[in-house]
Amino acid sequence: MLPICYLNSLHLYHTIRPSGRNKNKRKKGNLVNSAQQCSITIALTLCFTISFHFHHETTHTPSMASDADGGTFLSTDFRNEAEEVVDQTATAHELCLPHRRHCLSLMDDTAASRWVISFSDEFRHHKKFKLEPDSIAIHDGGGSSTHGSTSLSLSRSSSSDSLSTGFRAHIWTYNQRYVAAEAVEEAAAAIINAEESAAEEDASADGMRLLHLLVACAEAVACRDRSHASILLSELRANALVLGSSFQRVASCFVQGLADRLALVQPLGYVGFGLPMMSRADHSSERKKKDEALNLVYEIYPHIQFGHFVANSSILEVFEGENSVHVLDLGMAFGLPYGHQWRSLIESLAECPNRQLLRVTGIGLSVNRYRLMGEKLKSHAEEFGVQVEVLAVEGNLENLRPQDIKLHDGEALVITSIFQMHGVVKESRGALTSVLRMIYDLSPKALVLVEQDSNHNGPFFLGRFMEALHYYSAIFDSLDAMLPKYDTRRAKIEQFYFAEEIKNIVSCEGMARVERHERVDQWRRRMSRAGFQAAPIKVMAQAKQWIGKFKASESYTVVEEKGCLVLGWKSKPIVAASCWKC
């Protein structure tokens, strides 16, 4: 059976082994692990050395009481000496405190009142004595004992002092080794932390250098300096990685736009830029990729759902005083074949006590596609007991006329424009004015306008470029927090949805540039000039609760600004929703 000191040695090992503060940094190299292993080895060696010699002495000296010269019994004086040594060692290092308790518990054993310790070879040659506080007890073979004189204790005190000195040196040596190993560990951690700080500084420096390259290339393209712009583009392509950091990824999209713009640069005096024409097969393939990316954006990124949430809230508010509501959708639902917005609205209407009639008219070019969606919506509405009628008008906003909308007597009209109105904005401003006048003539009870809250329609290219770079950097940063680095869904969203917007803003001019986003203040002035009045949106609390269902929702912000709701990422405005009435 193992002696109790062996078990205490194991407990001491688990007590003084190095802490786990570096276990989360295993990937930083083997230097810290080596220091930890060294610390554990020193502690374990000390523990097992004491326990082994204890076990050796107790097993090979079964009857120490009968051997007057073969056993070493430490008296109370030596226990005090050992306690003093342990106290000094514990003061040098706090990790030795548990060991001291176990040592004292062993020395206080009332049954034996002694502690047997074996030291190295240089101490084994010393004659072993029995030490008692006042006298020396010598046991004979029959178990009787006699008392010698006090002079014998004094003659053997020198041997006890040498044992005490050896014990002190033994403990001090192992303690010094342990302290040295800990110093190595701390030095290794300091080196690793310094390397991490240097890596972060290098990444920040690389980002700044990439930003300077982008701005310099944009200036060269604006000046139509082909040679200089081509050199900068080559360097940018090597640093703006599609699967890199969030800024590298957004930079890669702007590099594509700059390259397209440079390829279409004409000599001075030529007006207008446009993308080259694609074949029918290429257009079909690109259309599929864009549709897939749009659906992924709707499922993962909150800005489209935010617009639908505000629009449905306004529609339900109109339903409170009406039995029939007609919703005119200006085109967003054409890219979402599953009718997400209307499914959510139907489910909300099913909770109302009165069964109202919902009629939806969509404006767009893919009429057959919209009709198929309408059939699915009718089946979905029947399950909830809601009456739904879906219509489609083939065309675009610029060609829309009031007579194209089939309105019934007694029904209230609600118009929703989700990321559609900015496509009507032109240099002449005449097209947007006509569309707003037509909408005003329809006298809707509510017009819900949702647009990107950024100025990408300035008169100067460099100004638009910098504004777009700031805006889409925030979007890519939010995608970085919502999806893993190598997630294919994020790559599709970035390359086939947001990259298309970026390239249109950067590379196109004239009629080809349709991504003409403007700030909410500009839209507020335009709507006021067209005769509309702002209607406050009363779903601020619900909107904050709604945004909580998205990943990384703590970084999204929803604020009210002059009656409008603005969705932002880390206080950077992304989308603004407003409601208007005639």
Coordinates of C-alpha atoms in Angstrom, one line a residue:
M1 CA 0.0 0.0 0.0
L2 CA 1.4 3.4 -1.0
P3 CA 2.4 5.7 1.9
I4 CA 0.4 8.8 2.7
C5 CA 3.4 11.0 1.7
Y6 CA 3.1 9.7 -1.8
L7 CA -0.5 10.8 -2.0
N8 CA 0.4 14.2 -0.5
S9 CA 3.1 14.5 -3.2
L10 CA 0.6 14.0 -5.9
H11 CA -1.6 16.6 -4.3
L12 CA 1.3 19.0 -4.1
Y13 CA 2.0 18.5 -7.8
H14 CA -1.6 19.4 -8.7
T15 CA -1.4 22.4 -6.4
I16 CA 1.8 24.0 -7.6
R17 CA 1.8 23.1 -11.2
P18 CA 1.7 26.2 -13.5
S19 CA -1.6 27.9 -13.9
G20 CA -3.7 27.6 -17.1
R21 CA -3.5 31.2 -18.1
N22 CA -1.7 30.2 -21.3
K23 CA -3.7 27.2 -22.3
N24 CA -5.8 29.4 -24.7
K25 CA -2.5 30.4 -26.4
R26 CA -1.2 27.0 -27.4
K27 CA -1.1 28.0 -31.0
K28 CA 1.5 30.7 -30.2
G29 CA 4.4 28.2 -30.3
N30 CA 6.2 25.6 -28.3
L31 CA 8.2 28.1 -26.2
V32 CA 5.5 28.6 -23.5
N33 CA 4.7 24.8 -23.5
S34 CA 8.4 24.0 -22.9
A35 CA 8.5 26.4 -19.9
Q36 CA 5.3 24.9 -18.5
Q37 CA 6.7 21.4 -18.9
C38 CA 10.0 22.5 -17.2
S39 CA 8.0 23.9 -14.3
I40 CA 5.9 20.8 -13.9
T41 CA 9.0 18.5 -14.1
I42 CA 10.8 20.5 -11.3
A43 CA 7.7 20.4 -9.0
L44 CA 7.1 16.7 -9.7
T45 CA 10.7 15.8 -9.1
L46 CA 10.7 17.5 -5.7
C47 CA 7.4 15.8 -4.7
F48 CA 8.4 12.3 -5.8
T49 CA 11.9 12.6 -4.3
I50 CA 10.5 13.2 -0.9
S51 CA 7.8 10.5 -1.2
F52 CA 10.2 7.9 -2.7
H53 CA 12.7 8.2 0.1
F54 CA 10.0 8.0 2.6
H55 CA 8.6 4.9 1.0
H56 CA 12.1 3.4 0.8
E57 CA 13.0 4.0 4.4
T58 CA 9.6 2.7 5.8
T59 CA 9.7 -0.4 3.7
H60 CA 13.3 -1.3 4.4
T61 CA 13.2 -0.5 8.1
P62 CA 10.2 -2.3 9.3
S63 CA 11.3 -2.4 13.0
M64 CA 13.2 0.8 13.5
A65 CA 12.6 0.8 17.2
S66 CA 14.7 -2.3 17.6
D67 CA 17.7 -0.8 15.8
A68 CA 19.4 1.8 17.8
D69 CA 21.6 3.1 15.0
G70 CA 19.6 2.3 11.8
G71 CA 16.6 4.6 12.2
T72 CA 16.3 8.4 12.0
F73 CA 13.5 9.9 14.1
L74 CA 13.1 13.6 13.8
S75 CA 12.2 15.2 17.1
T76 CA 10.1 18.2 17.8
D77 CA 13.2 20.4 17.5
F78 CA 13.8 19.2 14.0
R79 CA 10.1 19.6 13.1
N80 CA 10.3 23.2 14.1
E81 CA 13.5 23.5 12.0
A82 CA 11.7 21.9 9.0
E83 CA 8.7 24.2 9.5
E84 CA 11.0 27.2 9.5
V85 CA 12.5 26.1 6.2
V86 CA 9.1 25.5 4.7
D87 CA 7.9 28.9 5.9
Q88 CA 10.8 30.6 4.2
T89 CA 10.2 28.7 1.0
A90 CA 6.5 29.5 1.1
T91 CA 7.4 33.2 1.6
A92 CA 9.6 33.1 -1.6
H93 CA 6.8 31.5 -3.6
E94 CA 3.1 31.3 -2.7
L95 CA 2.7 28.0 -4.5
C96 CA 4.5 26.1 -1.7
L97 CA 1.8 26.9 0.9
P98 CA -0.2 23.7 0.3
H99 CA 3.0 21.6 0.6
R100 CA 3.7 23.2 4.0
R101 CA 0.3 22.2 5.3
H102 CA 0.9 18.6 4.3
C103 CA 4.4 18.5 5.9
L104 CA 3.0 19.8 9.2
S105 CA 0.1 17.4 9.1
L106 CA 2.6 14.5 8.8
M107 CA 4.8 15.8 11.6
D108 CA 1.8 16.2 13.9
D109 CA 0.8 12.6 13.7
T110 CA 0.2 11.6 17.3
A111 CA 0.6 7.9 16.7
A112 CA 4.1 8.2 15.5
S113 CA 5.3 11.7 16.4
R114 CA 8.1 11.4 13.9
W115 CA 9.0 11.9 10.3
V116 CA 11.4 9.8 8.3
I117 CA 13.3 11.5 5.5
S118 CA 16.1 10.2 3.3
F119 CA 18.5 12.6 1.5
S120 CA 21.2 12.2 -1.1
D121 CA 24.2 10.0 -0.8
E122 CA 26.3 12.7 0.9
F123 CA 23.9 12.7 3.9
R124 CA 23.3 9.0 4.0
H125 CA 26.9 8.4 5.3
H126 CA 26.1 10.5 8.4
K127 CA 25.2 8.3 11.4
K128 CA 21.5 8.3 12.1
F129 CA 20.4 9.3 15.6
K130 CA 17.2 9.3 17.6
L131 CA 16.4 12.8 18.7
E132 CA 13.9 13.6 21.5
P133 CA 13.2 17.0 23.0
D134 CA 14.7 16.3 26.5
S135 CA 16.5 12.9 26.2
I136 CA 17.3 10.0 23.9
A137 CA 15.0 6.9 24.0
I138 CA 16.8 3.7 23.2
H139 CA 14.6 0.7 22.6
D140 CA 15.7 -2.9 23.1
G141 CA 14.5 -6.0 21.3
G142 CA 11.8 -6.7 23.9
G143 CA 10.2 -3.3 23.6
S144 CA 11.6 -1.8 26.9
S145 CA 13.3 1.6 26.8
T146 CA 16.0 3.3 28.8
H147 CA 17.0 7.0 29.1
G148 CA 20.5 8.2 28.5
S149 CA 22.1 11.4 29.7
T150 CA 21.5 14.8 28.2
S151 CA 25.1 15.0 27.1
L152 CA 24.4 12.4 24.4
S153 CA 21.7 14.7 22.9
L154 CA 24.2 17.5 22.8
S155 CA 26.8 15.4 21.2
R156 CA 24.5 14.6 18.4
S157 CA 23.1 18.1 17.8
S158 CA 25.8 18.7 15.2
S159 CA 24.4 15.9 13.1
S160 CA 20.9 17.3 13.4
D161 CA 22.1 20.7 12.3
S162 CA 23.7 19.2 9.2
L163 CA 20.5 17.4 8.3
S164 CA 18.6 20.7 8.7
T165 CA 21.1 22.5 6.5
G166 CA 20.8 19.8 3.8
F167 CA 17.0 19.9 3.9
R168 CA 17.1 23.7 3.5
A169 CA 19.6 23.4 0.6
H170 CA 17.5 20.7 -1.0
I171 CA 14.3 22.8 -0.9
W172 CA 16.1 26.0 -2.0
T173 CA 17.7 24.3 -5.1
Y174 CA 14.3 23.1 -6.4
N175 CA 12.6 26.4 -5.6
Q176 CA 15.3 28.3 -7.6
R177 CA 14.8 26.0 -10.5
Y178 CA 11.1 26.5 -10.4
V179 CA 11.4 30.3 -10.2
A180 CA 13.8 30.2 -13.2
A181 CA 11.4 28.1 -15.2
E182 CA 8.6 30.6 -14.5
A183 CA 10.8 33.4 -15.6
V184 CA 11.3 31.7 -18.9
E185 CA 7.6 31.2 -19.3
E186 CA 6.8 34.9 -18.6
A187 CA 9.6 36.0 -21.0
A188 CA 8.1 33.7 -23.7
A189 CA 4.6 35.2 -23.1
A190 CA 6.0 38.7 -23.3
I191 CA 7.7 37.9 -26.6
I192 CA 4.5 36.4 -28.1
N193 CA 2.4 39.4 -27.0
A194 CA 5.0 41.7 -28.6
E195 CA 4.7 39.7 -31.8
E196 CA 0.9 39.9 -31.8
S197 CA 1.0 43.7 -31.3
A198 CA 3.5 43.9 -34.1
A199 CA 1.2 41.8 -36.4
E200 CA -1.8 44.1 -35.6
E201 CA 0.3 47.2 -36.3
D202 CA 1.4 45.6 -39.6
A203 CA -2.2 44.8 -40.6
S204 CA -3.2 48.4 -39.8
A205 CA -0.3 49.7 -41.9
D206 CA -1.3 47.4 -44.8
G207 CA -4.9 48.7 -44.6
M208 CA -3.7 52.3 -44.8
R209 CA -1.4 51.6 -47.6
L210 CA -4.2 49.8 -49.5
L211 CA -6.5 52.8 -48.9
H212 CA -3.8 55.2 -50.3
L213 CA -3.4 53.0 -53.3
L214 CA -7.1 53.0 -54.0
V215 CA -7.4 56.8 -53.7
A216 CA -4.3 57.3 -55.9
C217 CA -5.7 55.0 -58.6
A218 CA -9.1 56.7 -58.5
E219 CA -7.3 60.1 -59.0
A220 CA -5.4 58.6 -62.0
V221 CA -8.5 57.2 -63.5
A222 CA -10.4 60.5 -63.0
C223 CA -7.5 62.3 -64.8
R224 CA -7.6 59.6 -67.6
D225 CA -3.9 58.7 -66.9
R226 CA -3.9 55.2 -68.3
S227 CA -0.3 54.3 -67.7
H228 CA -0.2 55.4 -64.0
A229 CA -3.6 53.9 -63.3
S230 CA -2.6 50.6 -64.9
I231 CA 0.5 50.3 -62.6
L232 CA -1.6 51.1 -59.5
L233 CA -4.2 48.5 -60.6
S234 CA -1.6 45.8 -60.9
E235 CA -0.4 46.5 -57.3
L236 CA -3.9 46.7 -56.0
R237 CA -4.9 43.3 -57.5
A238 CA -2.0 41.8 -55.6
N239 CA -3.1 43.3 -52.2
A240 CA -7.0 43.5 -52.5
L241 CA -7.9 39.8 -51.9
V242 CA -11.4 38.5 -52.4
L243 CA -11.1 36.2 -49.4
G244 CA -9.0 38.6 -47.2
S245 CA -10.0 41.0 -44.5
S246 CA -13.3 43.0 -44.8
F247 CA -11.4 46.0 -46.2
Q248 CA -9.4 43.9 -48.6
R249 CA -12.7 42.4 -49.9
V250 CA -14.4 45.7 -50.4
A251 CA -11.3 47.1 -52.0
S252 CA -11.3 44.2 -54.5
C253 CA -14.8 45.3 -55.6
F254 CA -13.7 48.9 -56.1
V255 CA -10.6 47.6 -58.0
Q256 CA -13.0 45.9 -60.4
G257 CA -15.0 49.1 -60.8
L258 CA -11.8 51.1 -61.5
A259 CA -10.6 48.6 -64.0
D260 CA -13.9 48.7 -65.9
R261 CA -13.9 52.5 -65.9
L262 CA -10.3 52.6 -67.1
A263 CA -11.2 50.2 -69.9
L264 CA -14.0 52.5 -71.0
V265 CA -12.1 55.8 -70.7
Q266 CA -12.3 57.8 -73.9
P267 CA -10.2 60.8 -75.0
L268 CA -11.1 64.2 -73.5
G269 CA -14.3 65.6 -75.1
Y270 CA -16.1 62.3 -75.1
V271 CA -19.1 62.2 -72.8
G272 CA -20.5 59.1 -71.1
F273 CA -19.4 55.7 -69.9
G274 CA -21.2 52.4 -70.2
L275 CA -20.6 48.7 -69.7
P276 CA -20.0 46.5 -72.7
M277 CA -22.9 44.5 -74.0
M278 CA -23.2 40.9 -72.8
S279 CA -24.5 38.0 -74.9
R280 CA -27.9 36.5 -74.1
A281 CA -26.3 33.4 -72.6
D282 CA -24.0 35.4 -70.4
H283 CA -26.9 37.6 -69.3
S284 CA -29.0 34.6 -68.3
S285 CA -26.2 33.1 -66.3
E286 CA -25.5 36.4 -64.5
R287 CA -29.2 36.8 -63.8
K288 CA -29.3 33.5 -62.0
K289 CA -26.3 34.4 -59.9
K290 CA -27.8 37.8 -59.0
D291 CA -31.2 36.3 -58.1
E292 CA -29.5 33.8 -55.8
A293 CA -27.4 36.5 -54.2
L294 CA -30.5 38.7 -53.7
N295 CA -32.3 35.9 -51.9
L296 CA -29.3 35.3 -49.7
V297 CA -29.2 39.0 -48.9
Y298 CA -32.8 38.9 -47.9
E299 CA -32.3 35.9 -45.6
I300 CA -29.1 37.0 -43.9
Y301 CA -28.6 40.7 -44.2
P302 CA -31.3 42.9 -42.5
H303 CA -31.6 46.0 -44.8
I304 CA -34.3 44.6 -47.2
Q305 CA -36.2 43.0 -44.3
F306 CA -36.0 46.2 -42.5
G307 CA -37.8 48.0 -45.4
H308 CA -40.5 45.3 -45.5
F309 CA -40.9 45.5 -41.7
V310 CA -41.6 49.2 -41.9
A311 CA -43.8 48.9 -45.0
N312 CA -46.0 46.1 -43.4
S313 CA -46.3 48.1 -40.2
S314 CA -47.6 51.1 -42.2
I315 CA -50.0 48.8 -44.2
L316 CA -51.4 47.3 -41.0
E317 CA -51.9 50.8 -39.6
V318 CA -54.0 51.7 -42.7
F319 CA -56.0 48.5 -42.3
E320 CA -57.2 49.6 -38.9
G321 CA -59.8 51.9 -40.5
E322 CA -60.4 50.1 -43.8
N323 CA -61.9 46.8 -45.0
S324 CA -60.0 46.6 -48.2
V325 CA -56.4 47.8 -48.9
H326 CA -54.7 47.9 -52.3
V327 CA -50.9 47.8 -52.2
L328 CA -48.9 49.1 -55.2
D329 CA -45.4 47.5 -55.1
L330 CA -43.0 49.5 -57.3
G331 CA -40.8 46.5 -58.2
M332 CA -38.8 45.0 -55.3
A333 CA -40.9 41.8 -55.0
F334 CA -39.9 40.9 -58.6
G335 CA -36.5 39.8 -57.4
L336 CA -37.9 37.8 -54.5
P337 CA -40.0 35.0 -56.1
Y338 CA -41.2 33.6 -52.8
G339 CA -43.1 36.8 -51.9
H340 CA -41.5 37.1 -48.4
Q341 CA -43.0 40.5 -47.6
W342 CA -46.5 39.5 -48.5
R343 CA -46.4 36.1 -46.7
S344 CA -45.5 38.0 -43.5
L345 CA -48.3 40.5 -44.0
I346 CA -50.8 37.7 -44.6
E347 CA -49.9 36.0 -41.4
S348 CA -50.3 39.3 -39.5
L349 CA -53.7 40.0 -41.1
A350 CA -54.9 36.5 -40.0
E351 CA -54.6 37.7 -36.4
C352 CA -57.0 40.6 -37.0
P353 CA -60.6 40.0 -35.9
N354 CA -62.1 41.2 -39.2
R355 CA -61.2 39.4 -42.4
Q356 CA -60.1 42.1 -44.8
L357 CA -59.3 42.0 -48.5
L358 CA -55.7 42.5 -49.6
R359 CA -55.0 43.4 -53.2
V360 CA -51.4 43.6 -54.4
T361 CA -50.2 45.1 -57.8
G362 CA -46.6 44.7 -58.8
I363 CA -44.8 46.9 -61.4
G364 CA -42.0 45.2 -63.4
L365 CA -40.9 43.5 -66.5
S366 CA -41.2 39.8 -65.5
V367 CA -45.0 39.6 -65.4
N368 CA -45.2 35.8 -65.8
R369 CA -42.8 35.3 -62.9
Y370 CA -44.9 37.6 -60.7
R371 CA -48.1 35.8 -61.6
L372 CA -46.6 32.5 -60.5
M373 CA -45.7 34.1 -57.2
G374 CA -49.3 35.4 -56.9
E375 CA -50.7 31.9 -57.2
K376 CA -48.5 30.7 -54.4
L377 CA -49.5 33.6 -52.2
K378 CA -53.2 32.8 -52.7
S379 CA -52.7 29.2 -51.6
H380 CA -50.8 30.5 -48.5
A381 CA -53.5 33.1 -47.7
E382 CA -56.3 30.4 -47.9
E383 CA -54.5 28.5 -45.2
F384 CA -54.9 31.6 -42.9
G385 CA -58.4 32.5 -44.1
V386 CA -57.3 35.8 -45.7
Q387 CA -58.6 37.0 -49.1
V388 CA -55.7 38.0 -51.4
E389 CA -55.6 39.1 -55.0
V390 CA -52.3 39.6 -56.9
L391 CA -52.0 41.6 -60.1
A392 CA -49.1 42.6 -62.3
V393 CA -48.4 45.6 -64.6
E394 CA -45.7 45.2 -67.2
G395 CA -43.4 48.2 -67.4
N396 CA -41.2 50.4 -65.3
L397 CA -41.7 53.5 -63.1
E398 CA -40.9 56.0 -65.7
N399 CA -43.6 54.7 -68.0
L400 CA -46.2 54.1 -65.3
R401 CA -49.6 55.9 -65.7
P402 CA -52.5 56.2 -63.2
Q403 CA -54.9 54.3 -65.5
D404 CA -52.6 51.3 -65.4
I405 CA -53.6 50.8 -61.7
K406 CA -57.0 49.1 -61.4
L407 CA -58.4 50.7 -58.2
H408 CA -61.8 49.7 -56.7
D409 CA -64.2 52.1 -55.0
G410 CA -63.8 52.2 -51.3
E411 CA -60.4 50.6 -51.1
A412 CA -57.4 52.4 -49.5
L413 CA -54.2 52.7 -51.6
V414 CA -50.7 52.1 -50.1
I415 CA -47.6 52.5 -52.2
T416 CA -44.3 50.9 -51.3
S417 CA -40.9 51.7 -52.8
I418 CA -38.2 49.5 -51.4
F419 CA -34.8 50.5 -53.0
Q420 CA -36.5 51.4 -56.3
M421 CA -36.9 55.2 -56.4
H422 CA -33.2 56.0 -56.7
G423 CA -33.1 54.2 -60.0
V424 CA -35.4 57.0 -61.4
V425 CA -33.0 59.8 -60.4
K426 CA -31.2 61.3 -63.4
E427 CA -29.0 64.3 -64.1
S428 CA -32.0 66.2 -65.4
R429 CA -34.2 65.3 -62.4
G430 CA -37.2 65.4 -64.7
A431 CA -37.9 61.6 -64.6
L432 CA -38.2 61.5 -60.8
T433 CA -40.4 64.6 -60.8
S434 CA -42.8 62.9 -63.2
V435 CA -43.0 59.8 -61.1
L436 CA -43.6 61.6 -57.9
R437 CA -46.4 63.7 -59.6
M438 CA -48.0 60.5 -60.9
I439 CA -47.9 58.9 -57.4
Y440 CA -49.4 62.1 -55.9
D441 CA -52.3 62.0 -58.4
L442 CA -53.1 58.5 -57.1
S443 CA -53.8 60.0 -53.6
P444 CA -52.4 57.1 -51.6
K445 CA -53.1 57.0 -47.9
A446 CA -49.4 56.2 -47.3
L447 CA -46.3 56.1 -49.3
V448 CA -43.4 54.0 -47.7
L449 CA -40.0 55.1 -49.1
V450 CA -36.9 53.0 -48.2
E451 CA -33.5 54.0 -49.6
Q452 CA -29.8 53.6 -49.0
D453 CA -28.8 56.5 -46.7
S454 CA -25.6 57.7 -48.5
N455 CA -24.7 60.2 -51.2
H456 CA -23.6 58.2 -54.3
N457 CA -25.0 60.8 -56.7
G458 CA -22.6 63.7 -56.4
P459 CA -21.4 65.6 -59.4
F460 CA -17.7 64.7 -59.0
F461 CA -16.3 61.2 -59.4
L462 CA -13.8 61.3 -56.6
G463 CA -16.4 62.5 -54.1
R464 CA -18.7 59.6 -55.1
F465 CA -15.8 57.2 -54.9
M466 CA -14.9 58.2 -51.3
E467 CA -18.5 58.2 -50.1
A468 CA -19.1 54.8 -51.6
L469 CA -15.9 53.4 -50.1
H470 CA -16.9 54.6 -46.6
Y471 CA -20.5 53.2 -47.0
Y472 CA -19.7 49.8 -48.4
S473 CA -16.8 49.3 -45.9
A474 CA -19.4 49.4 -43.1
I475 CA -21.5 46.8 -45.0
F476 CA -18.6 44.5 -45.5
D477 CA -17.6 44.9 -41.9
S478 CA -21.1 43.8 -40.8
L479 CA -20.9 40.8 -43.1
D480 CA -17.6 39.9 -41.6
A481 CA -19.3 39.8 -38.2
M482 CA -22.3 37.8 -39.4
L483 CA -20.7 35.1 -41.5
P484 CA -17.5 33.0 -41.3
K485 CA -14.5 34.0 -43.4
Y486 CA -14.8 31.2 -46.0
D487 CA -18.6 31.0 -46.1
T488 CA -19.6 30.7 -49.8
R489 CA -22.9 32.6 -49.0
R490 CA -20.9 35.7 -48.0
A491 CA -18.8 35.5 -51.1
K492 CA -22.0 35.3 -53.3
I493 CA -23.6 38.2 -51.4
E494 CA -20.5 40.4 -51.8
Q495 CA -19.5 39.5 -55.4
F496 CA -23.0 39.3 -57.0
Y497 CA -25.0 41.8 -55.1
F498 CA -23.0 44.6 -53.4
A499 CA -20.1 44.4 -55.9
E500 CA -22.6 45.0 -58.7
E501 CA -23.8 48.2 -57.0
I502 CA -20.2 49.3 -56.4
K503 CA -19.1 48.7 -60.0
N504 CA -22.1 50.7 -61.3
I505 CA -21.3 53.6 -59.0
V506 CA -17.6 53.6 -59.9
S507 CA -17.5 52.6 -63.6
C508 CA -20.6 54.0 -65.2
E509 CA -21.8 57.4 -66.1
G510 CA -24.8 58.9 -67.9
M511 CA -27.9 56.7 -68.4
A512 CA -25.9 53.6 -67.5
R513 CA -25.4 54.7 -63.9
V514 CA -28.6 53.7 -62.0
E515 CA -27.3 53.3 -58.4
R516 CA -27.8 57.0 -57.5
H517 CA -28.3 56.7 -53.8
E518 CA -28.9 59.9 -51.8
R519 CA -29.2 60.8 -48.2
V520 CA -32.5 61.0 -46.3
D521 CA -32.3 64.8 -46.0
Q522 CA -32.2 65.1 -49.8
W523 CA -35.3 62.8 -50.1
R524 CA -37.1 64.8 -47.5
R525 CA -36.6 68.0 -49.5
R526 CA -37.7 66.3 -52.7
M527 CA -40.8 64.8 -51.2
S528 CA -41.8 68.1 -49.7
R529 CA -41.4 69.9 -53.0
A530 CA -43.7 67.2 -54.6
G531 CA -46.4 68.0 -52.1
F532 CA -46.1 65.1 -49.7
Q533 CA -46.2 65.5 -46.0
A534 CA -44.2 63.4 -43.6
A535 CA -46.1 60.9 -41.5
P536 CA -44.3 59.7 -38.4
I537 CA -43.4 56.0 -38.1
K538 CA -44.6 54.7 -34.8
V539 CA -42.7 51.4 -34.6
M540 CA -39.5 52.4 -33.0
A541 CA -39.7 50.0 -30.1
Q542 CA -40.8 47.1 -32.3
A543 CA -38.0 47.8 -34.7
K544 CA -35.3 47.6 -32.0
Q545 CA -36.8 44.4 -30.8
W546 CA -37.0 43.1 -34.4
I547 CA -33.4 43.7 -35.2
G548 CA -32.4 41.6 -32.2
K549 CA -33.1 38.4 -34.2
F550 CA -30.1 39.0 -36.4
K551 CA -26.6 37.8 -35.7
A552 CA -24.3 40.5 -34.3
S553 CA -27.4 42.6 -33.6
E554 CA -25.6 44.4 -30.8
S555 CA -23.7 46.4 -33.4
Y556 CA -26.8 47.4 -35.4
T557 CA -28.5 50.6 -34.5
V558 CA -32.0 51.9 -35.1
V559 CA -32.6 55.6 -34.5
E560 CA -35.4 58.0 -35.3
E561 CA -34.4 61.1 -37.3
K562 CA -37.1 63.7 -38.0
G563 CA -39.8 61.1 -38.3
C564 CA -37.7 58.6 -40.2
L565 CA -36.2 55.3 -39.0
V566 CA -32.5 54.8 -39.8
L567 CA -30.8 51.4 -39.6
G568 CA -27.1 51.7 -39.1
W569 CA -24.0 49.6 -38.4
K570 CA -21.9 50.9 -35.5
S571 CA -23.7 54.3 -35.9
K572 CA -22.9 54.4 -39.6
P573 CA -26.3 55.0 -41.4
I574 CA -27.1 52.2 -43.9
V575 CA -30.8 52.4 -44.7
A576 CA -33.5 55.1 -44.1
A577 CA -37.2 54.4 -44.1
S578 CA -39.8 57.2 -44.2
C579 CA -43.6 57.4 -44.6
W580 CA -45.5 60.1 -46.5
K581 CA -49.1 61.1 -47.2
C582 CA -50.8 63.5 -49.5

